[in-house]
Amino acid sequence: MDDRSLLGDVPLGRLNGACVLVVDDDEEIRTFLATLLSDHGAAVLEASDGERALEVAQRSLPDLITLDLSMPGTDGIEAFSRLRNAPETGQIPICIITGHPEFRKVIYDRPVTAPEGFVDKPCDPDRLVQTIRRILGLAKRKRDRDRTTSPEQ
C-alpha cells in the first residue's frame, strides 16, 4: 500500500493537519521535532515532562503523541502507562522516541497496549515523518473500520 492512500490525497510527506503532541524534556529536541512536524503540515503541541503531557493530552486529545522515555519527574515510561490506562487517551497512537533502545523491553513488558511506533534517537527526519504517517494512516483505517462495523444506535 502506498503512503498516499493512508492519509488520502495529500502530497507525499505531508501530515495533513494532524495534531501531534511532542513530549521531550530536551528543549532542542522538542523544537527540532515540532519544527519538522509542522513543516510537514502537522499542528504541534508540546510538553516538557510526563505530567504536562498527561494534562495536554487529556485536554487536547491529539491525533498522535511522540514520547521520550527518559525525563525527570513523571518519566515517559510512567506517562505511557497512564496515557494508555486513561479512558480519554487510551486510544491515542503513541510513537516512542528515545535515545535508550534498551527501554523497549520495559515498555513491552507493561500490561498495556504496546506503542504504535518506536524511533531511536538521534532520529532520521525522513524516517520519523514516514513512521508518523504510517501510524496516523493505520489509526485512520482502524477508525473507518470501527465506524463501518459498529452497530447502529
mmCIF file of C-alpha atoms in Angstrom, residues 5-94:
data_model
loop_
_atom_site.group_PDB
_atom_site.id
_atom_site.type_symbol
_atom_site.label_atom_id
_atom_site.label_comp_id
_atom_site.label_asym_id
_atom_site.label_seq_id
_atom_site.Cartn_x
_atom_site.Cartn_y
_atom_site.Cartn_z
ATOM 1 C CA SER A 5 -3.555 6.050 0.241
ATOM 2 C CA LEU A 6 -3.128 6.065 4.025
ATOM 3 C CA LEU A 7 -3.969 9.732 4.551
ATOM 4 C CA GLY A 8 -5.968 10.437 1.434
ATOM 5 C CA ASP A 9 -4.970 12.668 -1.443
ATOM 6 C CA VAL A 10 -2.244 14.724 0.234
ATOM 7 C CA PRO A 11 1.272 15.350 -1.047
ATOM 8 C CA LEU A 12 3.739 12.629 -0.091
ATOM 9 C CA GLY A 13 5.412 13.543 3.192
ATOM 10 C CA ARG A 14 2.574 15.798 4.411
ATOM 11 C CA LEU A 15 0.857 15.147 7.719
ATOM 12 C CA ASN A 16 -2.449 16.694 6.625
ATOM 13 C CA GLY A 17 -3.035 18.923 9.652
ATOM 14 C CA ALA A 18 -2.872 16.074 12.164
ATOM 15 C CA CYS A 19 -2.447 17.280 15.740
ATOM 16 C CA VAL A 20 0.738 15.838 17.279
ATOM 17 C CA LEU A 21 1.788 16.238 20.909
ATOM 18 C CA VAL A 22 5.610 16.240 21.151
ATOM 19 C CA VAL A 23 6.877 15.237 24.599
ATOM 20 C CA ASP A 24 10.579 15.598 25.403
ATOM 21 C CA ASP A 25 12.450 17.246 28.271
ATOM 22 C CA ASP A 26 15.236 18.445 25.955
ATOM 23 C CA GLU A 27 14.138 21.792 24.529
ATOM 24 C CA GLU A 28 16.383 21.478 21.446
ATOM 25 C CA ILE A 29 14.964 18.078 20.548
ATOM 26 C CA ARG A 30 11.407 19.264 21.208
ATOM 27 C CA THR A 31 11.977 22.290 18.960
ATOM 28 C CA PHE A 32 13.538 20.108 16.241
ATOM 29 C CA LEU A 33 10.619 17.651 16.310
ATOM 30 C CA ALA A 34 7.986 20.388 16.473
ATOM 31 C CA THR A 35 9.565 22.256 13.554
ATOM 32 C CA LEU A 36 9.968 19.098 11.466
ATOM 33 C CA LEU A 37 6.366 18.013 12.028
ATOM 34 C CA SER A 38 4.871 21.461 11.490
ATOM 35 C CA ASP A 39 6.933 21.840 8.299
ATOM 36 C CA HIS A 40 5.200 18.642 7.129
ATOM 37 C CA GLY A 41 1.737 20.013 7.833
ATOM 38 C CA ALA A 42 1.046 18.919 11.421
ATOM 39 C CA ALA A 43 -0.403 21.094 14.159
ATOM 40 C CA VAL A 44 2.017 20.629 17.057
ATOM 41 C CA LEU A 45 1.538 20.810 20.819
ATOM 42 C CA GLU A 46 4.491 20.489 23.194
ATOM 43 C CA ALA A 47 5.148 19.194 26.705
ATOM 44 C CA SER A 48 8.454 19.053 28.551
ATOM 45 C CA ASP A 49 7.621 16.273 31.018
ATOM 46 C CA GLY A 50 5.269 13.374 31.560
ATOM 47 C CA GLU A 51 2.897 15.174 33.916
ATOM 48 C CA ARG A 52 2.415 18.063 31.486
ATOM 49 C CA ALA A 53 1.987 15.543 28.655
ATOM 50 C CA LEU A 54 -0.895 13.913 30.523
ATOM 51 C CA GLU A 55 -2.581 17.284 31.058
ATOM 52 C CA VAL A 56 -2.193 18.404 27.431
ATOM 53 C CA ALA A 57 -3.257 15.016 26.051
ATOM 54 C CA GLN A 58 -6.418 14.892 28.161
ATOM 55 C CA ARG A 59 -7.336 18.480 27.327
ATOM 56 C CA SER A 60 -6.485 18.448 23.595
ATOM 57 C CA LEU A 61 -6.867 14.784 22.546
ATOM 58 C CA PRO A 62 -4.156 14.920 19.852
ATOM 59 C CA ASP A 63 -4.140 12.535 16.896
ATOM 60 C CA LEU A 64 -0.733 11.179 17.947
ATOM 61 C CA ILE A 65 1.819 11.572 20.737
ATOM 62 C CA THR A 66 5.597 11.360 20.343
ATOM 63 C CA LEU A 67 7.014 10.426 23.723
ATOM 64 C CA ASP A 68 10.553 10.482 25.092
ATOM 65 C CA LEU A 69 11.071 7.867 27.802
ATOM 66 C CA SER A 70 13.914 9.341 29.833
ATOM 67 C CA MET A 71 12.618 12.502 31.535
ATOM 68 C CA PRO A 72 12.791 13.827 35.103
ATOM 69 C CA GLY A 73 9.734 13.601 37.328
ATOM 70 C CA THR A 74 6.976 11.598 35.681
ATOM 71 C CA ASP A 75 9.119 9.848 33.089
ATOM 72 C CA GLY A 76 7.914 8.643 29.720
ATOM 73 C CA ILE A 77 7.502 5.066 30.905
ATOM 74 C CA GLU A 78 5.054 6.108 33.630
ATOM 75 C CA ALA A 79 3.357 8.647 31.347
ATOM 76 C CA PHE A 80 2.945 5.948 28.674
ATOM 77 C CA SER A 81 1.178 3.618 31.118
ATOM 78 C CA ARG A 82 -1.052 6.392 32.442
ATOM 79 C CA LEU A 83 -1.962 7.570 28.924
ATOM 80 C CA ARG A 84 -2.886 4.002 27.927
ATOM 81 C CA ASN A 85 -4.944 3.414 31.076
ATOM 82 C CA ALA A 86 -6.974 6.642 30.922
ATOM 83 C CA PRO A 87 -10.287 6.280 29.057
ATOM 84 C CA GLU A 88 -9.833 9.672 27.346
ATOM 85 C CA THR A 89 -6.337 8.977 25.998
ATOM 86 C CA GLY A 90 -6.097 5.194 25.821
ATOM 87 C CA GLN A 91 -6.711 5.036 22.064
ATOM 88 C CA ILE A 92 -4.328 7.864 21.049
ATOM 89 C CA PRO A 93 -1.463 6.386 18.997
ATOM 90 C CA ILE A 94 1.951 6.802 20.618
#
